[in-house]
């Protein structure tokens, strides 16, 4: 086992979980055992919430301009340890080292945004009548929770950690049991950056801890990122307990390709979007809807995809179960009459035979009723659906219950606008394969890709992590007003 067993992090110290339940942490790159992760009982969550509650009065009363100094130092430490953090992300998640370093760079950008919060959270004040002022302030909530998925072991935690904590909250995070290592390293860096003990805590585990978070009376707000199935469970359970909740779910992202699209650029974008992070991005292209005659673009997509080599510029999928699920989708589509143009099944990387790889896969003539066209595949697979009109293509996109991202490839600005106005998705790209809004713009989908109000990052997150205090004051003693009136 490469690393010591993973422990919880409570009140500034790594501590063993109560009980003996644990799971192996396996590297998808080569199948090697990295560590074990405890399946903590709910009593460990109680201990973490108690520590966070104790830290809250002092932390929330620390002026925000002082609080963000921690994040200036944290940002520097992320930069200093960029390579090391990237290696850990790659090892536990299976993405390539280049993708993992890009993920940590995104953590740096998220932290940079948090350092600008003092500029963004100024309240408002107005003399509403003679001598009477109304004023608003953003006030932290208290102890908040963040539940995160496997596909970005450091970036998704950093969607919530810097903003929630800089805004004065104390946090308990529940990492994915599949990738528990990176968050522990982030805890060390936060401490080195000067974050007081108890402000940030980690409790590892599975659904038992997630349910306990939703039920815990000491937790004010729950942020969740993961599959739609679990997002629904968490959203219902947390709001049933009168908590504020924002739950981001799964996705099925469509790329609409029009015949006038620039073929080379479109092919490069489609190939990169469907295969980046082995297709395990909630923003990955999964279905391409081709309008009219696009054979020349499909030929170029196949040529691009054939340059992608598993184990070199394509990482592994998270585990054997995922590998088998993705291959099942491909096989079912083939049986249903779709044509496999590039086949990534049965991929083995020499020297990493126990790694869980799926090669890049291009499937043509997929029909909208096939499972591969409707469901989240979460692997390096693009399904091509053919249509005759733009309206048919939009209808296919909008029939999806999800609504994370959609992109259009065209040189026609009017047509792009027509599609932006009609596509039912929270994040739209024009000639962009992965339309992730960068800071300070906020990230969040629509429909069954997100439950709750607002977005998880950027300015929108300020509303989620704070509540507004409104005060009305009267200061005109010269008018002889009674002090107590
Ligand atoms: P997941 O839903 O299986 O797990 C997410 C978290 O929920 C984990 O911490 C896990 O321990 C916990 N969990 C799992 N099953 C649970 C249950 N039955 N009850 C309570 N908690 C449970 O998701 P995943 O497989 O780790 O991540 C991949 C999914 O996340 C994909 O669907 C992807 O689209 C989605 N995702 C969405 C976004 C977004 O911004 N919308 C971002 C990243 C990932």
Short mmCIF file of C-alpha atoms and ligand atoms in Angstrom, two decimals:
data_model
loop_
_atom_site.label_atom_id
_atom_site.label_comp_id
_atom_site.label_asym_id
_atom_site.label_seq_id
_atom_site.Cartn_x
_atom_site.Cartn_y
_atom_site.Cartn_z
CA UNK A 1 0.00 0.00 0.00
CA UNK A 2 1.60 3.26 -1.15
CA UNK A 3 0.08 5.66 1.42
CA UNK A 4 -0.90 5.36 5.10
CA UNK A 5 -4.61 4.67 5.73
CA UNK A 6 -6.72 7.78 5.15
CA UNK A 7 -8.03 9.43 8.32
CA UNK A 8 -10.68 12.01 9.08
CA UNK A 9 -9.52 15.59 9.70
CA UNK A 10 -11.22 17.24 12.64
CA UNK A 11 -10.26 20.39 14.53
CA UNK A 12 -6.95 20.73 12.71
CA UNK A 13 -5.76 17.13 13.27
CA UNK A 14 -5.92 13.85 11.38
CA UNK A 15 -7.80 11.37 13.55
CA UNK A 16 -8.87 7.75 13.00
CA UNK A 17 -12.54 7.15 12.30
CA UNK A 18 -14.61 5.31 14.90
CA UNK A 19 -15.34 1.72 13.90
CA UNK A 20 -13.45 -0.55 11.52
CA UNK A 21 -15.37 -0.29 8.25
CA UNK A 22 -13.10 0.71 5.38
CA UNK A 23 -12.64 0.44 1.62
CA UNK A 24 -9.58 0.06 -0.57
CA UNK A 25 -8.45 3.03 -2.64
CA UNK A 26 -7.24 1.67 -5.97
CA UNK A 27 -5.44 3.64 -8.67
CA UNK A 28 -7.37 3.33 -11.96
CA UNK A 29 -4.08 3.90 -13.80
CA UNK A 30 -2.62 0.50 -12.91
CA UNK A 31 -4.88 -1.19 -10.36
CA UNK A 32 -2.36 -0.69 -7.52
CA UNK A 33 -3.56 -0.33 -3.94
CA UNK A 34 -2.98 3.26 -2.82
CA UNK A 35 -4.59 3.33 0.61
CA UNK A 36 -7.73 2.53 2.55
CA UNK A 37 -10.53 4.95 3.38
CA UNK A 38 -12.71 4.68 6.50
CA UNK A 39 -16.48 4.43 6.27
CA UNK A 40 -17.05 6.67 9.27
CA UNK A 41 -20.13 6.27 11.44
CA UNK A 42 -22.45 9.24 12.03
CA UNK A 43 -20.82 9.84 15.44
CA UNK A 44 -17.70 11.12 13.59
CA UNK A 45 -19.86 13.69 11.85
CA UNK A 46 -21.10 14.86 15.27
CA UNK A 47 -17.50 15.37 16.41
CA UNK A 48 -16.68 17.35 13.25
CA UNK A 49 -19.79 19.54 13.53
CA UNK A 50 -18.99 20.23 17.20
CA UNK A 51 -15.48 21.37 16.22
CA UNK A 52 -16.81 23.52 13.38
CA UNK A 53 -19.43 25.08 15.64
CA UNK A 54 -16.80 25.93 18.24
CA UNK A 55 -14.63 27.61 15.58
CA UNK A 56 -17.50 29.61 14.07
CA UNK A 57 -17.83 32.57 16.51
CA UNK A 58 -14.19 33.66 16.17
CA UNK A 59 -13.92 32.91 12.44
CA UNK A 60 -17.17 34.62 11.48
CA UNK A 61 -16.18 37.70 13.51
CA UNK A 62 -12.78 37.94 11.80
CA UNK A 63 -13.05 40.72 9.19
CA UNK A 64 -13.34 39.36 5.67
CA UNK A 65 -10.23 41.24 4.56
CA UNK A 66 -8.30 39.23 7.17
CA UNK A 67 -10.06 35.96 6.30
CA UNK A 68 -9.05 36.18 2.66
CA UNK A 69 -5.37 36.56 3.64
CA UNK A 70 -5.52 32.79 4.36
CA UNK A 71 -6.60 32.25 0.76
CA UNK A 72 -3.84 34.45 -0.69
CA UNK A 73 -1.40 32.12 1.13
CA UNK A 74 -3.37 28.99 0.15
CA UNK A 75 -3.23 30.09 -3.50
CA UNK A 76 0.54 30.45 -3.23
CA UNK A 77 0.79 26.98 -1.66
CA UNK A 78 -1.34 25.45 -4.45
CA UNK A 79 1.07 27.02 -6.95
CA UNK A 80 4.11 25.81 -5.00
CA UNK A 81 2.78 22.23 -4.85
CA UNK A 82 1.17 22.19 -8.30
CA UNK A 83 3.08 19.17 -9.62
CA UNK A 84 2.75 17.13 -6.42
CA UNK A 85 -1.00 17.81 -6.17
CA UNK A 86 -1.42 16.98 -9.85
CA UNK A 87 0.35 13.66 -9.36
CA UNK A 88 -1.95 12.75 -6.47
CA UNK A 89 -5.07 13.67 -8.48
CA UNK A 90 -3.85 11.60 -11.42
CA UNK A 91 -2.99 8.62 -9.25
CA UNK A 92 -6.31 8.40 -7.43
CA UNK A 93 -8.59 9.48 -10.27
CA UNK A 94 -6.85 8.03 -13.33
CA UNK A 95 -6.69 11.20 -15.45
CA UNK A 96 -3.48 12.09 -17.26
CA UNK A 97 -0.88 14.18 -15.46
CA UNK A 98 -1.54 17.08 -17.86
CA UNK A 99 -5.28 17.00 -17.08
CA UNK A 100 -4.57 16.70 -13.36
CA UNK A 101 -2.26 19.73 -13.38
CA UNK A 102 -4.91 21.69 -15.32
CA UNK A 103 -7.38 20.68 -12.58
CA UNK A 104 -5.11 22.10 -9.87
CA UNK A 105 -4.64 25.26 -11.95
CA UNK A 106 -8.40 25.62 -11.90
CA UNK A 107 -8.26 25.33 -8.07
CA UNK A 108 -5.85 28.29 -8.15
CA UNK A 109 -8.29 30.31 -10.25
CA UNK A 110 -11.16 29.46 -7.87
CA UNK A 111 -9.05 30.58 -4.92
CA UNK A 112 -8.09 33.79 -6.73
CA UNK A 113 -11.80 34.54 -7.04
CA UNK A 114 -12.29 34.00 -3.30
CA UNK A 115 -9.55 36.53 -2.54
CA UNK A 116 -11.64 39.13 -4.40
CA UNK A 117 -14.72 38.55 -2.22
CA UNK A 118 -14.18 41.65 -0.04
CA UNK A 119 -14.66 43.69 -3.22
CA UNK A 120 -17.91 41.88 -4.01
CA UNK A 121 -19.74 41.53 -0.70
CA UNK A 122 -20.06 45.17 0.23
CA UNK A 123 -23.62 45.75 1.38
CA UNK A 124 -25.90 48.64 0.48
CA UNK A 125 -26.87 51.67 2.48
CA UNK A 126 -29.39 54.41 1.74
CA UNK A 127 -31.05 57.23 3.67
CA UNK A 128 -34.62 56.10 2.99
CA UNK A 129 -36.23 59.09 4.78
CA UNK A 130 -34.84 62.03 6.75
CA UNK A 131 -32.35 60.62 9.29
CA UNK A 132 -33.37 57.01 8.63
CA UNK A 133 -30.95 54.59 6.99
CA UNK A 134 -31.52 51.09 5.64
CA UNK A 135 -28.46 48.89 5.28
CA UNK A 136 -27.78 45.31 4.15
CA UNK A 137 -24.90 43.02 5.10
CA UNK A 138 -23.96 39.50 3.97
CA UNK A 139 -23.74 37.35 7.11
CA UNK A 140 -22.26 33.81 7.18
CA UNK A 141 -24.61 30.90 7.82
CA UNK A 142 -22.67 28.84 10.39
CA UNK A 143 -21.56 25.23 9.81
CA UNK A 144 -22.02 24.18 6.20
CA UNK A 145 -21.41 20.86 4.41
CA UNK A 146 -19.96 19.99 1.02
CA UNK A 147 -20.45 16.54 -0.54
CA UNK A 148 -18.31 15.90 -3.61
CA UNK A 149 -17.90 13.34 -6.45
CA UNK A 150 -14.94 11.34 -7.77
CA UNK A 151 -14.29 13.04 -11.09
CA UNK A 152 -12.44 16.15 -9.86
CA UNK A 153 -10.76 15.20 -6.56
CA UNK A 154 -9.40 18.72 -5.99
CA UNK A 155 -11.37 21.10 -8.25
CA UNK A 156 -14.91 20.33 -7.08
CA UNK A 157 -13.89 20.60 -3.38
CA UNK A 158 -12.41 23.99 -4.31
CA UNK A 159 -15.72 25.07 -5.88
CA UNK A 160 -16.93 25.32 -2.28
CA UNK A 161 -14.00 25.53 0.18
CA UNK A 162 -12.54 29.01 -0.60
CA UNK A 163 -15.85 30.84 -1.11
CA UNK A 164 -17.79 29.28 1.77
CA UNK A 165 -14.92 29.73 4.23
CA UNK A 166 -13.80 33.20 3.09
CA UNK A 167 -17.41 34.29 3.55
CA UNK A 168 -17.11 33.31 7.22
CA UNK A 169 -18.61 29.80 7.39
CA UNK A 170 -17.04 26.69 8.91
CA UNK A 171 -17.15 23.54 6.80
CA UNK A 172 -17.40 19.77 6.95
CA UNK A 173 -16.59 18.08 3.64
CA UNK A 174 -17.41 14.50 2.64
CA UNK A 175 -15.04 13.48 -0.18
CA UNK A 176 -15.80 10.73 -2.64
CA UNK A 177 -14.74 7.41 -1.16
CA UNK A 178 -13.16 6.62 -4.54
CA UNK A 179 -10.72 9.59 -4.37
CA UNK A 180 -10.19 10.54 -0.72
CA UNK A 181 -6.49 11.48 -0.84
CA UNK A 182 -6.33 14.94 -2.46
CA UNK A 183 -8.72 16.59 0.01
CA UNK A 184 -6.45 15.54 2.91
CA UNK A 185 -3.54 17.30 1.26
CA UNK A 186 -5.71 20.41 0.76
CA UNK A 187 -6.43 20.36 4.52
CA UNK A 188 -2.67 20.41 5.24
CA UNK A 189 -2.20 23.37 2.90
CA UNK A 190 -5.12 25.27 4.45
CA UNK A 191 -3.56 24.78 7.87
CA UNK A 192 -0.15 25.90 6.60
CA UNK A 193 -1.89 28.95 5.11
CA UNK A 194 -3.08 29.88 8.60
CA UNK A 195 -6.68 28.62 8.68
CA UNK A 196 -7.67 28.23 12.34
CA UNK A 197 -8.39 24.71 13.59
CA UNK A 198 -12.00 23.60 13.31
CA UNK A 199 -12.88 25.89 10.40
CA UNK A 200 -12.33 23.07 7.88
CA UNK A 201 -13.04 19.41 8.65
CA UNK A 202 -13.15 16.18 6.64
CA UNK A 203 -15.34 13.16 7.38
CA UNK A 204 -14.86 10.22 5.02
CA UNK A 205 -17.57 7.71 4.32
CA UNK A 206 -20.49 6.68 2.18
CA UNK A 207 -24.24 7.26 2.15
CA UNK A 208 -24.41 6.92 5.95
CA UNK A 209 -22.44 10.18 6.34
CA UNK A 210 -24.33 11.87 3.49
CA UNK A 211 -27.66 11.05 5.16
CA UNK A 212 -26.32 12.18 8.54
CA UNK A 213 -25.25 15.51 6.97
CA UNK A 214 -28.76 16.04 5.58
CA UNK A 215 -30.28 15.27 8.98
CA UNK A 216 -27.81 17.05 11.29
CA UNK A 217 -29.41 19.92 13.20
CA UNK A 218 -26.03 21.71 13.50
CA UNK A 219 -25.57 22.04 9.71
CA UNK A 220 -27.18 25.06 8.04
CA UNK A 221 -26.54 24.42 4.35
CA UNK A 222 -25.61 21.47 2.15
CA UNK A 223 -23.88 21.69 -1.18
CA UNK A 224 -23.78 18.51 -3.26
CA UNK A 225 -22.12 17.62 -6.57
CA UNK A 226 -22.60 14.16 -8.09
CA UNK A 227 -25.10 12.08 -10.04
CA UNK A 228 -28.71 13.16 -10.53
CA UNK A 229 -29.94 10.08 -8.67
CA UNK A 230 -28.08 11.08 -5.50
CA UNK A 231 -28.63 14.84 -6.03
CA UNK A 232 -32.37 14.20 -5.80
CA UNK A 233 -31.98 12.16 -2.60
CA UNK A 234 -29.78 14.82 -0.98
CA UNK A 235 -31.91 17.77 -2.12
CA UNK A 236 -35.11 16.18 -0.84
CA UNK A 237 -33.62 15.06 2.46
CA UNK A 238 -31.77 18.30 3.25
CA UNK A 239 -34.67 20.58 2.36
CA UNK A 240 -37.08 18.26 4.21
CA UNK A 241 -34.95 19.15 7.24
CA UNK A 242 -35.32 22.87 6.36
CA UNK A 243 -31.73 23.29 5.21
CA UNK A 244 -30.57 25.42 2.36
CA UNK A 245 -29.41 23.05 -0.41
CA UNK A 246 -27.81 23.31 -3.81
CA UNK A 247 -27.42 19.91 -5.48
CA UNK A 248 -25.67 19.60 -8.84
CA UNK A 249 -26.44 16.41 -10.75
CA UNK A 250 -25.42 14.50 -13.85
CA UNK A 251 -25.46 15.56 -17.47
CA UNK A 252 -25.99 14.57 -21.08
CA UNK A 253 -24.36 17.27 -23.16
CA UNK A 254 -25.17 17.75 -26.84
CA UNK A 255 -22.99 19.32 -29.51
CA UNK A 256 -25.03 20.59 -32.45
CA UNK A 257 -22.88 20.55 -35.58
CA UNK A 258 -24.13 22.48 -38.61
CA UNK A 259 -22.78 21.81 -42.11
CA UNK A 260 -21.09 25.22 -42.33
CA UNK A 261 -18.95 24.55 -39.24
CA UNK A 262 -15.18 24.84 -39.71
CA UNK A 263 -14.34 21.16 -40.08
CA UNK A 264 -10.84 21.04 -38.53
CA UNK A 265 -11.69 23.19 -35.53
CA UNK A 266 -14.97 21.32 -34.93
CA UNK A 267 -13.27 17.93 -35.14
CA UNK A 268 -10.57 18.96 -32.65
CA UNK A 269 -13.16 20.33 -30.23
CA UNK A 270 -15.46 17.31 -30.47
CA UNK A 271 -12.56 14.89 -29.92
CA UNK A 272 -11.19 16.87 -26.96
CA UNK A 273 -14.59 17.35 -25.35
CA UNK A 274 -15.65 13.69 -25.50
CA UNK A 275 -12.28 12.26 -24.45
CA UNK A 276 -10.85 14.77 -21.93
CA UNK A 277 -10.63 13.24 -18.43
CA UNK A 278 -11.71 9.99 -20.17
CA UNK A 279 -15.17 11.47 -20.74
CA UNK A 280 -15.73 11.73 -16.98
CA UNK A 281 -16.56 15.43 -16.93
CA UNK A 282 -20.06 16.69 -16.31
CA UNK A 283 -19.34 19.07 -19.21
CA UNK A 284 -18.12 16.39 -21.63
CA UNK A 285 -19.73 16.09 -25.05
CA UNK A 286 -21.70 12.88 -25.08
CA UNK A 287 -24.04 13.21 -28.06
CA UNK A 288 -23.32 15.04 -31.29
CA UNK A 289 -26.35 16.05 -33.31
CA UNK A 290 -25.29 16.56 -36.91
CA UNK A 291 -27.57 18.65 -39.10
CA UNK A 292 -27.61 17.90 -42.85
CA UNK A 293 -24.50 16.75 -44.68
CA UNK A 294 -21.66 16.55 -42.21
CA UNK A 295 -19.79 13.43 -43.43
CA UNK A 296 -16.68 15.50 -44.12
CA UNK A 297 -16.66 16.64 -40.45
CA UNK A 298 -17.24 13.10 -39.14
CA UNK A 299 -14.23 11.86 -41.16
CA UNK A 300 -12.08 14.51 -39.51
CA UNK A 301 -13.45 13.67 -36.04
CA UNK A 302 -12.42 10.03 -36.55
CA UNK A 303 -8.95 11.13 -37.69
CA UNK A 304 -8.59 13.28 -34.55
CA UNK A 305 -9.87 10.54 -32.27
CA UNK A 306 -7.39 8.05 -33.71
CA UNK A 307 -4.60 10.31 -32.37
CA UNK A 308 -5.82 9.66 -28.82
CA UNK A 309 -3.83 6.88 -27.17
CA UNK A 310 -5.00 5.25 -23.91
CA UNK A 311 -2.30 5.42 -21.26
CA UNK A 312 -0.62 8.33 -23.08
CA UNK A 313 -2.99 11.20 -23.83
CA UNK A 314 -6.08 9.40 -22.50
CA UNK A 315 -6.45 8.46 -18.84
CA UNK A 316 -8.31 5.59 -17.22
CA UNK A 317 -11.94 5.47 -16.14
CA UNK A 318 -12.50 5.28 -12.40
CA UNK A 319 -12.96 1.51 -11.94
CA UNK A 320 -13.87 -1.85 -13.48
CA UNK A 321 -17.59 -1.25 -12.92
CA UNK A 322 -17.44 1.98 -14.97
CA UNK A 323 -15.37 0.30 -17.68
CA UNK A 324 -17.95 -2.49 -18.01
CA UNK A 325 -20.90 -0.05 -17.95
CA UNK A 326 -19.41 2.06 -20.76
CA UNK A 327 -18.62 -1.01 -22.88
CA UNK A 328 -22.17 -2.29 -22.33
CA UNK A 329 -23.61 0.96 -23.74
CA UNK A 330 -21.41 0.63 -26.84
CA UNK A 331 -22.38 -3.00 -27.40
CA UNK A 332 -26.10 -2.29 -26.96
CA UNK A 333 -25.91 0.58 -29.48
CA UNK A 334 -24.15 -1.71 -31.96
CA UNK A 335 -26.84 -4.36 -31.50
CA UNK A 336 -29.48 -1.67 -32.04
CA UNK A 337 -28.06 -0.85 -35.48
CA UNK A 338 -25.59 1.98 -34.75
CA UNK A 339 -22.26 1.91 -36.59
CA UNK A 340 -19.05 1.90 -34.54
CA UNK A 341 -16.53 4.05 -36.41
CA UNK A 342 -13.82 3.95 -33.74
CA UNK A 343 -14.06 1.18 -31.14
CA UNK A 344 -12.52 1.62 -27.68
CA UNK A 345 -13.71 -1.63 -26.16
CA UNK A 346 -11.27 -4.20 -24.73
CA UNK A 347 -8.49 -1.68 -24.33
CA UNK A 348 -5.43 -2.87 -22.43
CA UNK A 349 -2.42 -0.64 -21.79
CA UNK A 350 0.87 -2.54 -21.89
CA UNK A 351 2.51 -2.62 -18.46
CA UNK A 352 -0.72 -1.40 -16.82
CA UNK A 353 -2.87 -4.46 -17.42
CA UNK A 354 -4.86 -3.89 -14.23
CA UNK A 355 -5.67 -0.29 -15.19
CA UNK A 356 -9.26 0.39 -16.24
CA UNK A 357 -9.12 1.96 -19.69
CA UNK A 358 -11.69 2.50 -22.40
CA UNK A 359 -10.38 3.72 -25.73
CA UNK A 360 -11.99 6.70 -27.48
CA UNK A 361 -15.14 5.59 -29.29
CA UNK A 362 -17.12 7.18 -32.12
CA UNK A 363 -20.56 5.75 -32.92
CA UNK A 364 -22.55 6.94 -35.93
CA UNK A 365 -26.25 6.57 -36.77
CA UNK A 366 -27.32 6.46 -33.13
CA UNK A 367 -31.07 7.04 -32.82
CA UNK A 368 -32.62 9.23 -30.11
CA UNK A 369 -34.46 6.28 -28.53
CA UNK A 370 -31.26 4.31 -27.76
CA UNK A 371 -30.02 4.22 -24.16
CA UNK A 372 -26.63 5.57 -25.28
CA UNK A 373 -28.40 8.64 -26.72
CA UNK A 374 -30.41 9.36 -23.59
CA UNK A 375 -28.36 8.33 -20.56
CA UNK A 376 -25.16 9.65 -19.04
CA UNK A 377 -22.38 7.33 -20.26
CA UNK A 378 -19.49 9.05 -18.46
CA UNK A 379 -16.79 7.61 -20.69
CA UNK A 380 -14.80 8.67 -23.79
CA UNK A 381 -17.64 7.98 -26.20
CA UNK A 382 -19.42 10.25 -28.71
CA UNK A 383 -22.74 9.17 -30.19
CA UNK A 384 -23.64 10.82 -33.49
CA UNK A 385 -27.32 11.39 -34.19
CA UNK A 386 -28.25 12.63 -37.68
CA UNK A 387 -31.02 15.16 -38.33
CA UNK A 388 -32.23 17.23 -41.27
CA UNK A 389 -33.08 20.50 -39.57
CA UNK A 390 -31.83 22.72 -36.76
CA UNK A 391 -35.25 22.56 -35.09
CA UNK A 392 -35.08 18.75 -34.99
CA UNK A 393 -31.61 19.00 -33.45
CA UNK A 394 -32.84 21.44 -30.79
CA UNK A 395 -35.80 19.17 -30.05
CA UNK A 396 -33.41 16.23 -29.44
CA UNK A 397 -31.30 18.34 -27.07
CA UNK A 398 -34.33 19.63 -25.23
CA UNK A 399 -35.90 16.17 -24.84
CA UNK A 400 -33.09 15.31 -22.43
CA UNK A 401 -34.10 15.61 -18.77
CA UNK A 402 -30.64 17.02 -18.07
CA UNK A 403 -29.55 20.58 -18.89
CA UNK A 404 -25.93 21.12 -17.98
CA UNK A 405 -24.28 22.18 -21.25
CA UNK A 406 -24.91 22.37 -24.99
CA UNK A 407 -22.72 23.68 -27.80
CA UNK A 408 -23.22 24.67 -31.39
CA UNK A 409 -20.60 24.60 -34.12
CA UNK A 410 -21.35 26.99 -36.99
CA UNK A 411 -20.03 30.09 -38.73
CA UNK A 412 -23.51 31.61 -38.84
CA UNK A 413 -24.00 34.07 -35.96
CA UNK A 414 -27.75 34.30 -36.43
CA UNK A 415 -28.11 30.54 -36.28
CA UNK A 416 -25.90 30.38 -33.17
CA UNK A 417 -28.14 32.96 -31.48
CA UNK A 418 -31.25 31.02 -32.55
CA UNK A 419 -29.86 27.94 -30.79
CA UNK A 420 -28.64 29.81 -27.68
CA UNK A 421 -32.17 31.18 -27.27
CA UNK A 422 -33.83 27.75 -27.56
CA UNK A 423 -31.47 25.21 -25.99
CA UNK A 424 -32.62 24.22 -22.51
CA UNK A 425 -29.22 24.12 -20.80
CA UNK A 426 -27.52 26.32 -18.24
CA UNK A 427 -24.18 26.62 -20.06
CA UNK A 428 -24.03 27.09 -23.83
CA UNK A 429 -21.00 27.12 -26.11
CA UNK A 430 -20.55 28.51 -29.60
CA UNK A 431 -17.59 26.82 -31.28
CA UNK A 432 -16.47 25.75 -27.78
CA UNK A 433 -16.55 22.05 -26.89
CA UNK A 434 -16.48 22.44 -23.10
CA UNK A 435 -18.33 25.68 -22.29
CA UNK A 436 -17.28 26.01 -18.64
CA UNK A 437 -17.73 29.64 -17.58
CA UNK A 438 -14.50 30.91 -16.03
CA UNK A 439 -14.37 33.01 -12.86
CA UNK A 440 -15.99 35.37 -12.04
CA UNK A 441 -18.85 33.84 -14.09
CA UNK A 442 -20.79 31.20 -12.22
CA UNK A 443 -21.10 27.47 -12.93
CA UNK A 444 -24.40 25.62 -12.93
CA UNK A 445 -26.79 23.71 -15.16
CA UNK A 446 -30.56 23.58 -15.47
CA UNK A 447 -33.30 20.97 -15.25
CA UNK A 448 -32.16 17.68 -13.67
CA UNK A 449 -28.53 18.84 -13.72
CA UNK A 450 -29.16 21.12 -10.74
CA UNK A 451 -31.64 21.35 -7.88
CA UNK A 452 -31.87 24.55 -5.88
CA UNK A 453 -31.54 28.25 -6.60
CA UNK A 454 -28.40 29.97 -7.87
CA UNK A 455 -25.05 28.60 -8.98
CA UNK A 456 -22.22 26.98 -7.08
CA UNK A 457 -19.32 29.27 -8.04
CA UNK A 458 -18.69 32.89 -8.90
CA UNK A 459 -20.79 35.77 -7.66
CA UNK A 460 -23.90 33.58 -7.47
CA UNK A 461 -22.31 31.52 -4.68
CA UNK A 462 -22.31 34.56 -2.38
CA UNK A 463 -26.08 34.29 -2.10
CA UNK A 464 -25.85 30.60 -1.23
CA UNK A 465 -23.16 30.90 1.45
CA UNK A 466 -24.54 33.98 3.21
CA UNK A 467 -27.80 35.41 4.46
CA UNK A 468 -28.74 39.07 4.27
CA UNK A 469 -29.13 41.15 7.42
CA UNK A 470 -31.25 44.25 6.88
CA UNK A 471 -31.00 47.00 9.48
CA UNK A 472 -33.00 50.21 9.67
CA UNK A 473 -31.50 52.98 11.82
CA UNK A 474 -32.57 56.46 12.81
CA UNK A 475 -29.91 59.03 13.79
CA UNK A 476 -31.31 62.56 14.06
CA UNK A 477 -31.00 63.69 17.68
CA UNK A 478 -31.07 67.36 16.59
CA UNK A 479 -34.71 66.82 15.57
CA UNK A 480 -35.43 65.96 19.19
CA UNK A 481 -36.34 62.36 18.45
CA UNK A 482 -36.63 60.16 21.55
CA UNK A 483 -33.60 57.82 21.62
CA UNK A 484 -35.77 54.80 22.39
CA UNK A 485 -38.54 55.51 19.91
P1 LIG B 1 -22.26 9.95 -7.02
O1 LIG B 1 -23.58 10.62 -7.06
O2 LIG B 1 -22.22 8.47 -7.09
O3 LIG B 1 -21.48 10.35 -5.66
C1 LIG B 1 -21.39 11.68 -5.23
C2 LIG B 1 -21.29 11.68 -3.70
O4 LIG B 1 -22.48 11.12 -3.16
C3 LIG B 1 -20.13 10.87 -3.18
O5 LIG B 1 -19.51 11.58 -2.13
C4 LIG B 1 -20.78 9.58 -2.70
O6 LIG B 1 -20.13 9.02 -1.59
C5 LIG B 1 -22.18 10.01 -2.31
N1 LIG B 1 -23.20 8.97 -2.57
C6 LIG B 1 -23.18 7.99 -3.52
N2 LIG B 1 -24.30 7.25 -3.48
C7 LIG B 1 -25.07 7.77 -2.48
C8 LIG B 1 -26.35 7.45 -1.95
N3 LIG B 1 -27.07 6.45 -2.43
N4 LIG B 1 -26.83 8.19 -0.93
C9 LIG B 1 -26.12 9.22 -0.44
N5 LIG B 1 -24.89 9.57 -0.89
C10 LIG B 1 -24.36 8.86 -1.90
O7 LIG B 1 -21.38 10.62 -8.16
P2 LIG B 1 -19.93 10.18 -8.66
O8 LIG B 1 -20.04 8.88 -9.39
O9 LIG B 1 -18.93 10.30 -7.58
O10 LIG B 1 -19.61 11.35 -9.70
C11 LIG B 1 -20.01 11.34 -11.04
C12 LIG B 1 -21.32 12.08 -11.23
O11 LIG B 1 -21.20 13.42 -10.77
C13 LIG B 1 -21.73 12.20 -12.69
O12 LIG B 1 -23.12 11.99 -12.78
C14 LIG B 1 -21.38 13.63 -13.06
O13 LIG B 1 -22.13 14.18 -14.12
C15 LIG B 1 -21.69 14.31 -11.77
N6 LIG B 1 -21.02 15.60 -11.67
C16 LIG B 1 -21.78 16.71 -11.88
C17 LIG B 1 -21.19 17.95 -11.84
C18 LIG B 1 -22.01 19.17 -12.08
O14 LIG B 1 -21.47 20.26 -11.99
N7 LIG B 1 -23.29 19.08 -12.39
C19 LIG B 1 -19.81 18.07 -11.58
C20 LIG B 1 -19.07 16.92 -11.37
C21 LIG B 1 -19.69 15.67 -11.41
#
